[in-house]
Coordinates of C-alpha atoms and ligand atoms in Angstrom, one line a residue:
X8 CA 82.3 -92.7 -126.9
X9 CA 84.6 -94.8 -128.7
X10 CA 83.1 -98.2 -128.2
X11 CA 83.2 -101.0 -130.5
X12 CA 79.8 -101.9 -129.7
X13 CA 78.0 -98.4 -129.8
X14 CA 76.9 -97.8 -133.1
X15 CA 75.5 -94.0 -133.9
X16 CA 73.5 -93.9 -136.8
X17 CA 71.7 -91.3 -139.0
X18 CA 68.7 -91.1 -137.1
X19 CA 70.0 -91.9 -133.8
X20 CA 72.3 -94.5 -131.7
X21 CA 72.8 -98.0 -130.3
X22 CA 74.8 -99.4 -127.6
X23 CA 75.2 -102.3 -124.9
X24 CA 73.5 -101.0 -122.0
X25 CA 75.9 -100.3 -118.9
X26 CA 78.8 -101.3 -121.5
X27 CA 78.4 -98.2 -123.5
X28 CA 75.0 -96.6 -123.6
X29 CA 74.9 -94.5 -120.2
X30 CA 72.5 -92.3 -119.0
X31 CA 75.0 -89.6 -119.2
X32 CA 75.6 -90.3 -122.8
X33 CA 71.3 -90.7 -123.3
X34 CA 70.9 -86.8 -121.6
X35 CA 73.4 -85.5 -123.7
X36 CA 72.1 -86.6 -126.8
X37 CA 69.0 -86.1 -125.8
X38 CA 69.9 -82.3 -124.8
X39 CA 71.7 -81.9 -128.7
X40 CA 68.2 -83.3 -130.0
X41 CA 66.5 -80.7 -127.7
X42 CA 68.8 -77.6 -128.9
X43 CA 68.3 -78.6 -132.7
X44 CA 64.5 -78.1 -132.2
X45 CA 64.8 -74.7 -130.1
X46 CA 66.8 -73.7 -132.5
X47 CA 64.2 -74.3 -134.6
X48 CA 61.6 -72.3 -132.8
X49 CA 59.7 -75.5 -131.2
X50 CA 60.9 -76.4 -127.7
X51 CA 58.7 -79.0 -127.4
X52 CA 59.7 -82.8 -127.5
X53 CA 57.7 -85.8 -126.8
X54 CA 59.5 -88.9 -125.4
X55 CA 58.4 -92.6 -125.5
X56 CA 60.1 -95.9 -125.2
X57 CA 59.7 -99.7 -125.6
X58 CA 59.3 -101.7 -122.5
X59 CA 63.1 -102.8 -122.2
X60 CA 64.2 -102.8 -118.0
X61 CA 66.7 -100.1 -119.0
X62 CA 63.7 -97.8 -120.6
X63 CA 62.7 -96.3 -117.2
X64 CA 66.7 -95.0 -116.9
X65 CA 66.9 -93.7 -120.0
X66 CA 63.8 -92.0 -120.0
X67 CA 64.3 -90.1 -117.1
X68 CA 68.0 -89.5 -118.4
X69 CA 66.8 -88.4 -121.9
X70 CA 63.8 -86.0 -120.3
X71 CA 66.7 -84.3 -118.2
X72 CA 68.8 -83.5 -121.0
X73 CA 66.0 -82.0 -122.6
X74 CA 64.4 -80.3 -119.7
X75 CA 68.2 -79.0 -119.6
X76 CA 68.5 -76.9 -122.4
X77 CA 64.5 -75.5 -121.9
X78 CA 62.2 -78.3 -123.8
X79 CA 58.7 -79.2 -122.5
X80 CA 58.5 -82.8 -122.5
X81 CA 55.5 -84.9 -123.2
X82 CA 56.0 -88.4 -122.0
X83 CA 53.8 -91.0 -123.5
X84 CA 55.3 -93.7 -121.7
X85 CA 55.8 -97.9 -122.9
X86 CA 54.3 -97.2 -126.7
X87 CA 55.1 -98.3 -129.9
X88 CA 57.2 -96.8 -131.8
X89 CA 54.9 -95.2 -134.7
X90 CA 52.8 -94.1 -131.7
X91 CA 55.6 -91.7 -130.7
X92 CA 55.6 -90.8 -134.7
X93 CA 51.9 -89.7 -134.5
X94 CA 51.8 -87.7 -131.1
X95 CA 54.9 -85.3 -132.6
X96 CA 52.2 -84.8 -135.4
X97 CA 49.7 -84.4 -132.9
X98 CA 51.5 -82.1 -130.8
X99 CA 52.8 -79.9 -133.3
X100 CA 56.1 -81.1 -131.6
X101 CA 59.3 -79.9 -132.6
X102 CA 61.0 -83.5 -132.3
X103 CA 60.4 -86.9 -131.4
X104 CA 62.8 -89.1 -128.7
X105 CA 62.4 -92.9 -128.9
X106 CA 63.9 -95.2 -126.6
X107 CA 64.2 -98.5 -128.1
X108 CA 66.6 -101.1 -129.9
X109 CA 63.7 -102.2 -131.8
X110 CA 64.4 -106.0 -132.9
X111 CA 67.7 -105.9 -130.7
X112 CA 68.1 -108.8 -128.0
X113 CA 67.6 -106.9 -124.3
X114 CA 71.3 -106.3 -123.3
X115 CA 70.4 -103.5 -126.2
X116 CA 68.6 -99.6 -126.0
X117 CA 69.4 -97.1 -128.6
X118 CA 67.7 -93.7 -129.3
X119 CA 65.6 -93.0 -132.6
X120 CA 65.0 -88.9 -133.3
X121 CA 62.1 -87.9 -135.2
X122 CA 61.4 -84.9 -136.7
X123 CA 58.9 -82.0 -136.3
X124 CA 56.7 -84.2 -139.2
X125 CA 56.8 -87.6 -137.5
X126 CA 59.5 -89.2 -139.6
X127 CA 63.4 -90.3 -138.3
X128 CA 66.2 -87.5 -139.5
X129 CA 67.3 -87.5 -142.3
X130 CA 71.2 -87.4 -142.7
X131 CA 71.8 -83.4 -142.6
X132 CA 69.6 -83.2 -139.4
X133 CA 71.0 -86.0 -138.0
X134 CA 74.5 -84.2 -138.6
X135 CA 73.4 -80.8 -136.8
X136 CA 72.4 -83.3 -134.0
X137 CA 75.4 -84.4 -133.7
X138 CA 77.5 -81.6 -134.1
X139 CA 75.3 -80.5 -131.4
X140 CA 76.1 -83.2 -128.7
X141 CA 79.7 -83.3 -130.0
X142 CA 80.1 -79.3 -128.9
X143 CA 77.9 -79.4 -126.0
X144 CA 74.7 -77.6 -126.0
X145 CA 73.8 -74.6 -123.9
X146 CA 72.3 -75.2 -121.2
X147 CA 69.5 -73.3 -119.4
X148 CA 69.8 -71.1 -116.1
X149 CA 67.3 -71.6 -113.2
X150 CA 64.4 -69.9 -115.0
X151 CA 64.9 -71.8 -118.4
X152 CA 64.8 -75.4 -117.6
X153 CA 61.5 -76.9 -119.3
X154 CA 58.8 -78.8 -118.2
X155 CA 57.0 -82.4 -118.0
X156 CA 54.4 -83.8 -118.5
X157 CA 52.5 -87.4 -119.8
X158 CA 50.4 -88.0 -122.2
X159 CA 48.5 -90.9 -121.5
X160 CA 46.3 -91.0 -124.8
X161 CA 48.6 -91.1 -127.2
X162 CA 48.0 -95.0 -127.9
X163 CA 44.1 -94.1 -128.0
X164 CA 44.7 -92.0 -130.9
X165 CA 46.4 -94.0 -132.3
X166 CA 44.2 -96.9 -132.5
X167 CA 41.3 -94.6 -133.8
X168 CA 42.9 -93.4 -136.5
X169 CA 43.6 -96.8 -137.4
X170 CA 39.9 -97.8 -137.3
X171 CA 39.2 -94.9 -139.3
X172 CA 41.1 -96.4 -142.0
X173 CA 39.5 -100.1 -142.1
X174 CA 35.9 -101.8 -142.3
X175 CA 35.7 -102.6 -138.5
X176 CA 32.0 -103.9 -139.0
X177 CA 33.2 -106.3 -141.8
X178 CA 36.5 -107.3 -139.6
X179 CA 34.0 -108.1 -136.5
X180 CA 31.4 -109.9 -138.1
X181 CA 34.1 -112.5 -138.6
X182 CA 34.9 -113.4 -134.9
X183 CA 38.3 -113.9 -135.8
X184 CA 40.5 -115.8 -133.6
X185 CA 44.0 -114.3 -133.0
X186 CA 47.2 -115.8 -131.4
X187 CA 49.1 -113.3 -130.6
X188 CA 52.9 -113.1 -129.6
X189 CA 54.3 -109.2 -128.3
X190 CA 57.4 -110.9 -127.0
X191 CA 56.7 -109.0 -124.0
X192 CA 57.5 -105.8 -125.5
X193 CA 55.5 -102.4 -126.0
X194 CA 53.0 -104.5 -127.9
X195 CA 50.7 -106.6 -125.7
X196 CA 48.3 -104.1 -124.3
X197 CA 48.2 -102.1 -127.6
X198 CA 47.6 -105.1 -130.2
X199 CA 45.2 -106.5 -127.5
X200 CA 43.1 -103.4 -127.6
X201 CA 42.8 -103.4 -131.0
X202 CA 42.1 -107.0 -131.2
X203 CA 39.0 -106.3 -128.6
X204 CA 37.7 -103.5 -130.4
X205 CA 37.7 -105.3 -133.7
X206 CA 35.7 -108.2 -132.4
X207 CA 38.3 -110.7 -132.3
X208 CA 38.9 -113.7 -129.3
X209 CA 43.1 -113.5 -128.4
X210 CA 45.0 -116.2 -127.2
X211 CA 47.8 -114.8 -125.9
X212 CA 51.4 -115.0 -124.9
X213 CA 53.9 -112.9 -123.5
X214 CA 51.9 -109.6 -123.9
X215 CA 53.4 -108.5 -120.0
X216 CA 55.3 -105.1 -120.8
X217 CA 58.1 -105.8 -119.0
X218 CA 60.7 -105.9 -121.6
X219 CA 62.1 -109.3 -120.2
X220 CA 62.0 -111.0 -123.7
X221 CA 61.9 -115.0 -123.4
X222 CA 63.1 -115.6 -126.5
X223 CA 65.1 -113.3 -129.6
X224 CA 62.9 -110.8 -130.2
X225 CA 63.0 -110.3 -133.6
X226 CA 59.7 -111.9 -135.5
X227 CA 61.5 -114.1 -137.9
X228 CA 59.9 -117.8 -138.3
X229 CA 62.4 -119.8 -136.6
X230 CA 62.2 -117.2 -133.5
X231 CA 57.9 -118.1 -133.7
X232 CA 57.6 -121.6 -132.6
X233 CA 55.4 -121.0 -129.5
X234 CA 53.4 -118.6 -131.5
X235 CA 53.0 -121.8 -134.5
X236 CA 51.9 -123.9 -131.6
X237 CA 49.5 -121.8 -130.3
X238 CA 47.6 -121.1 -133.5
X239 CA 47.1 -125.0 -133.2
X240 CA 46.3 -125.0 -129.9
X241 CA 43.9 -122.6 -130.1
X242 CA 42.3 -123.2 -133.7
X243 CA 43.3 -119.6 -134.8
X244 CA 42.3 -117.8 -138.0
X245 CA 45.8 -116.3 -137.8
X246 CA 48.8 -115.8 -135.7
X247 CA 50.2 -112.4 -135.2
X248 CA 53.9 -111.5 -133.9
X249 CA 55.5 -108.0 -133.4
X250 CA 58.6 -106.9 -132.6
X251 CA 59.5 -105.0 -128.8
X252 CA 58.9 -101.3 -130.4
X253 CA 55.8 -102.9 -132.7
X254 CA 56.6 -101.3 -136.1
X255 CA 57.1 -104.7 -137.5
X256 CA 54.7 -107.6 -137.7
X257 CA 54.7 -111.1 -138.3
X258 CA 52.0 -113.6 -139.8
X259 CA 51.0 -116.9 -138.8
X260 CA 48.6 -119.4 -140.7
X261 CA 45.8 -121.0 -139.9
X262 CA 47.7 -124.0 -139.9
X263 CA 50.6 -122.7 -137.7
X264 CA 53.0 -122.2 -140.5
X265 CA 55.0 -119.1 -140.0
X266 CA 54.5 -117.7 -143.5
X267 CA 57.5 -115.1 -143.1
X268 CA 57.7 -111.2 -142.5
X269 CA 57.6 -110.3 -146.6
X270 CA 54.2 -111.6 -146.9
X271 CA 52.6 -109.1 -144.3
X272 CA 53.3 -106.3 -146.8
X273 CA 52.1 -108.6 -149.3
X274 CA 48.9 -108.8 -147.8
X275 CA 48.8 -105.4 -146.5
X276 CA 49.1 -104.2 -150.1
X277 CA 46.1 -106.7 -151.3
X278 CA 44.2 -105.1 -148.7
X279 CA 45.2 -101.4 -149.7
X280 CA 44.9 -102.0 -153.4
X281 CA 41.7 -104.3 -153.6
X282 CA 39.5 -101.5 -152.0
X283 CA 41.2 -98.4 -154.0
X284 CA 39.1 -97.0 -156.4
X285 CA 39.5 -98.2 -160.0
X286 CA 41.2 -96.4 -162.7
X287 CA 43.2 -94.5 -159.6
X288 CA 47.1 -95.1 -160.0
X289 CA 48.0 -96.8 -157.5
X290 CA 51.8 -96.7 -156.4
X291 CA 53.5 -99.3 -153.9
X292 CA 56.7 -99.0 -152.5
X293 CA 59.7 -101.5 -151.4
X294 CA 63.1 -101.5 -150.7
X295 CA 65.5 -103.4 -153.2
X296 CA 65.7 -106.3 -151.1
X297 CA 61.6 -107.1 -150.4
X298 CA 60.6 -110.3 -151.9
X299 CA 58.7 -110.5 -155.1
X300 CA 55.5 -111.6 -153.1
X301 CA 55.0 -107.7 -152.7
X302 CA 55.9 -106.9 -156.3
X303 CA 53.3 -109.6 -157.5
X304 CA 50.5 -107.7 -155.0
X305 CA 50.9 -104.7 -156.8
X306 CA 50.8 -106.6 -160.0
X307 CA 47.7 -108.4 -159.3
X308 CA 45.7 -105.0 -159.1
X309 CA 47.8 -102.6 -162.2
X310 CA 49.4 -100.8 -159.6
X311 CA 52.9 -99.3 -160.0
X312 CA 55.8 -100.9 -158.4
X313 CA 59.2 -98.8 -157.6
X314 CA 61.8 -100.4 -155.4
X315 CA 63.9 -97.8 -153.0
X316 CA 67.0 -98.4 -151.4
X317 CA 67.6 -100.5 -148.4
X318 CA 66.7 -98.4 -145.2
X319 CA 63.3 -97.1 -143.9
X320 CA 64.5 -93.1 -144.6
X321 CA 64.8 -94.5 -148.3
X322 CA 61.6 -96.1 -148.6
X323 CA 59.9 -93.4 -146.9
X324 CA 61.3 -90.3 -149.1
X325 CA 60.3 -93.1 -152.3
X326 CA 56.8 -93.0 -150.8
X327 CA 56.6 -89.1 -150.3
X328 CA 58.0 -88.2 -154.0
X329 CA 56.0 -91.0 -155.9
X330 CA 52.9 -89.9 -154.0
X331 CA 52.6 -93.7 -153.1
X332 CA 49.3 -95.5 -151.5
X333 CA 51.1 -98.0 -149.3
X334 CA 55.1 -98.7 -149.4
X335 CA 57.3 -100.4 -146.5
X336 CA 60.0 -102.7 -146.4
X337 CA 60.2 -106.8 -147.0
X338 CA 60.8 -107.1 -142.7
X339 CA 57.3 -107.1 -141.6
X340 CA 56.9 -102.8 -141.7
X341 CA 53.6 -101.8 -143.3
X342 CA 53.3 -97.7 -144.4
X343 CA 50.3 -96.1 -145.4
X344 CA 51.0 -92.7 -145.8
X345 CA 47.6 -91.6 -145.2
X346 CA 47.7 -92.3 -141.9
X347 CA 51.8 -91.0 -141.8
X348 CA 55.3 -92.3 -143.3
X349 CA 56.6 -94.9 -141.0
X350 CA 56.1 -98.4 -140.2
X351 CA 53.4 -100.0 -138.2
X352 CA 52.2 -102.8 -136.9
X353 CA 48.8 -101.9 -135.6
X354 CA 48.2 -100.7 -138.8
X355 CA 49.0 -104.2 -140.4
X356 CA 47.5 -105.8 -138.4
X357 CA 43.9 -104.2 -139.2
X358 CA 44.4 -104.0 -142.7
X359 CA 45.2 -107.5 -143.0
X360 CA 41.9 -109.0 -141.2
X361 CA 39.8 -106.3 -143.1
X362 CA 41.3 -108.4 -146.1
X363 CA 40.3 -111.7 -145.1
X364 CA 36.8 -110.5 -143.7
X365 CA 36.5 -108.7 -146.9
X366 CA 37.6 -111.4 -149.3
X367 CA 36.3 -114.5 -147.1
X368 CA 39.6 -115.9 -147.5
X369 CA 42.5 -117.7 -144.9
X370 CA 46.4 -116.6 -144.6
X371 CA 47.1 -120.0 -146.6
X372 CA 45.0 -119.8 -149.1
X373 CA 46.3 -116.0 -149.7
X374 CA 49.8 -117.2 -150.4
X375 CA 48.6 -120.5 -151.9
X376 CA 46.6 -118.3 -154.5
X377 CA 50.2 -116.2 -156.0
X378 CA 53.6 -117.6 -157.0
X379 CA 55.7 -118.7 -154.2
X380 CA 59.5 -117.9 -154.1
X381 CA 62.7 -119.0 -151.3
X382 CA 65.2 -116.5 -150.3
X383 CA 68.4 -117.3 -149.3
X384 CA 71.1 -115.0 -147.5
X385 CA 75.1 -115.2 -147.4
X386 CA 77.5 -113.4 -146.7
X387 CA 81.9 -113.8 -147.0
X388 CA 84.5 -111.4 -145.9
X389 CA 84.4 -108.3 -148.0
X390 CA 87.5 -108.1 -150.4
X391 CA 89.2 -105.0 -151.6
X392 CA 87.7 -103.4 -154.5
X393 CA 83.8 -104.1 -154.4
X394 CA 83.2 -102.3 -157.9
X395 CA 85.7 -104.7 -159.0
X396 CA 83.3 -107.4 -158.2
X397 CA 79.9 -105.5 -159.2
X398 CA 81.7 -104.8 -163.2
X399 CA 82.2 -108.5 -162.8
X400 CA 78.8 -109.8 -161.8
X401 CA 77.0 -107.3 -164.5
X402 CA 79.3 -109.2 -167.2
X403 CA 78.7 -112.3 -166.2
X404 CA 74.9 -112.1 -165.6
X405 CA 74.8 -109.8 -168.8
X406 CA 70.7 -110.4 -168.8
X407 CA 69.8 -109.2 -165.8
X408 CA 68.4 -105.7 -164.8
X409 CA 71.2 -104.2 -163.3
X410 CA 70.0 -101.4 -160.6
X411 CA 73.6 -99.9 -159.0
X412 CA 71.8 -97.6 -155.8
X413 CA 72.6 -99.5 -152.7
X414 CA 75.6 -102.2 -153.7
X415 CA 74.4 -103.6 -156.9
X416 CA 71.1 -105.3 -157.8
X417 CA 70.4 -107.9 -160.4
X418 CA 66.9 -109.1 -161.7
X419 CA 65.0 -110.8 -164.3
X420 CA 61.1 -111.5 -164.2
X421 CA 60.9 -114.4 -161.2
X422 CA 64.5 -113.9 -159.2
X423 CA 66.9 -111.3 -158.5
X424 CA 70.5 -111.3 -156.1
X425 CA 71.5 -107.9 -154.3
X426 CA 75.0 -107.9 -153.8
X427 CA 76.0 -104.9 -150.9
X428 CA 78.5 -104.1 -148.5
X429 CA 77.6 -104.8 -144.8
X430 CA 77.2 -100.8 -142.7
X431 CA 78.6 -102.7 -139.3
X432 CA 80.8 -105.4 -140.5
X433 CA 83.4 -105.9 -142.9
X434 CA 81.4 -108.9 -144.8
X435 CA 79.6 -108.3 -148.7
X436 CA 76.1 -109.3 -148.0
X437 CA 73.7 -111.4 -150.6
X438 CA 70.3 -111.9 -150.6
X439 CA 68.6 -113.7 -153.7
X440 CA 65.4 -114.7 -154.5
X441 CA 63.9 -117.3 -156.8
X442 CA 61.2 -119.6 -157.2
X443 CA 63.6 -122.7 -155.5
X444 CA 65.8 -122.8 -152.8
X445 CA 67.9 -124.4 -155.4
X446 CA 67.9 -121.5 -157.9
X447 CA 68.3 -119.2 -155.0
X448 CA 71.2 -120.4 -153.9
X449 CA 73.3 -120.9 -157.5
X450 CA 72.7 -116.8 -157.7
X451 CA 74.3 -116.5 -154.8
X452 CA 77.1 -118.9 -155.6
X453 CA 77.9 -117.6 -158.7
X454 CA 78.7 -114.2 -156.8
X455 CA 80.8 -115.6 -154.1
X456 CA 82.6 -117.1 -157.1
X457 CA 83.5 -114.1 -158.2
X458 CA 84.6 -112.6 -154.7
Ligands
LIG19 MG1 61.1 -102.3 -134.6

């Protein structure tokens, strides 16, 4: 359990599959995850998983642990992730099991708990989780041992309650075409569907389900080439990529530029805010490090912007005390909390062609139309007194904003630097922001200076 590679988390764990995530280790977990929510008084748990070839294992491992210890499982089978969110709603469930590494190449599976209201643990349930699976849970005699059985709508529900939210008349009447890339994860079937219903022609790649990814699966633009080709190919209004447990999505242009993950919030947030009534406050939600693409969204329409530290449990909490209309985070995850608190990409993906059916508009000529900015990343070996470092970088950029909740943050009007400490590595982490690469990249150097 000791494995330099398995990481557990808050809301769950990650390992190298046959290396250090077992199936024994997946029904134990899975049986502390089931006590927590008897304990509770709700022994029910749904299950779901992204199509990765080790899913099928794990999900059989993960429903014995819970049928172990007296949970009824509902298994919805190869969904995405924020369908598995919405069916623990639906159910009235007492917890959520997702199998999935998310953005993870496929030598990866981890497991993601959810609580009773659809959102990952927070930190003190996580703990009770753990303690659980640390002491071993009680198991169930003969006549305890829960039941199974699928739930094979869960993505259909999903989907309508997505077209509830969006002008699917406006969105058809544009016969978009979509190139679409699911990286032959949970997506393809799902993001197809939607397409479909929303009028749209798909060219297509890698929407199989078999978890055999052919290239890194995260949606980052140097990992979307084919995609970029396609929307050429194909004379596409827009290229669309998602990540293997679809809570993250990535936009293409019309021109088969990869525009990069920040601006699907950005757009999601023009969608969300340009049909909101006027005079309503409006509040949007980020995560320190989201790019100012997003901030300038919520700019363009009066709406409030609050920043929330790194981490989707931080953005979502943000979103639930500042009553927010739409929040997420800068990698491609869209939240509307009307529909629930977590990030989703068939959400996005609907919001953003009801905004360019709406506003007669292109990707480029969205991002065209606002300020653009580069972000750079870096990192160095992480020395020995970090608040050494942060007292340094507030003297010597004595102008900026300093904001001190996750490592230290520094901004003025048009670029900022976040300065933190890595959670898996011993490295200091930057990310800064500016209106050049150039700019960008003397933030960053100034800090390393310092180091
Ligand atoms: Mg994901």
């Amino acid at each position: 359990m000791t494995s330099s590679t398995l990481m557990v988390s808050v809301s769950g764990m990650r390992g190298i599959v046959g290396t250090d995530l077992t199936p024994e280790l997946v029904a134990r977990y899975a049986a502390a995850l089931g006590a927590w929510a008897v304990g509770r008084g709700q022994p029910v748990v749904v299950v779901g998983r992204d199509a990765r070839t080790s899913g099928a294992m794990f999900a059989q491992a993960a429903i014995a642990g819970l049928n172990s210890v007296g949970v009824n499982v509902i298994d919805v089978g190869v969904v995405p992730t924020p369908t598995v969110q919405l069916a623990v709603e639906h159910h009235h469930a007492g917890a959520g099991l997702i199998i999935t590494a998310s953005h993870n190449p496929v030598q990866w599976n981890a497991l993601k708990f959810v609580g009773p209201d659809g959102i990952f643990l927070d930190a003190a349930a996580g703990a009770a989780v753990r303690a659980l699976a640390d002491e071993g849970p009680s198991r169930a005699g003969w006549d305890g041992i829960g039941s199974v059985r699928r739930d094979d709508q869960a993505v259909d529900r999903h989907l309508e309650a997505v077209y509830r939210l969006v002008d699917v008349d406006a969105i058809r009447a544009r016969r978009f075409v979509v190139a679409l890339d699911c990286v032959r994860g949970a997506g393809g079937p799902v993001i197809t569907k939607l397409l479909e219903h929303l009028g749209c022609r798909v060219a297509g790649i890698h929407l199989e389900p078999d978890g055999r990814f052919p290239r890194e699966p995260e949606p980052l633009p140097e990992n979307l080439g084919e995609l970029c080709q396609l929307v050429r190919d194909s004379g596409a209004d827009i290229g669309l990529a998602v990540d293997p447990d679809v809570d993250r999505l990535a936009l293409v242009d019309e021109h088969g530029r990869a525009i990069g993950e920040d601006y699907t919030l950005a757009f999601a947030v023009r969608a969300v805010l340009s049909r909101a009534r006027r005079g309503d406050p409006a509040t949007v939600v980020a995560n320190l490090s989201t790019s100012l693409v997003v901030e300038d969204a919520a700019a363009a329409f009066g709406a409030k912007f609050v920043r929330a530290a790194v981490g989707e449990a931080n953005v979502a909490e943000a979103i639930k005390t500042e009553g927010a209309l739409i929040g997420g985070e800068g990698n491609g995850g869209v939240i509307l909390p009307s529909l629930h608190i977590g990030r989703d990409a068939p959400l996005g993906v609907a919001l953003i062609l009801q905004y360019l059916a709406v506003e007669g508009t292109t990707p480029s000529q969205v991002v065209a139309g606002a300020p653009r900015y580069r972000i750079v990343k870096a990192k160095s070996p992480r020395g020995a007194n970090l608040e050494v470092l942060y007292r340094g970088l507030v003297e010597r950029f004595h102008d900026g904003q300093v904001d001190r909740r996750d490592g230290l943050r520094l901004g003025w009007r048009d670029r900022w630097v976040h300065v933190r400490p890595s959670g898996t590595e011993p490295i200091i982490r930057y990310i800064a922001e500016a209106p050049t690469e150039e700019a960008a990249r003397a933030l960053i150097a100034t800090c390393q200076e310092l180091v």
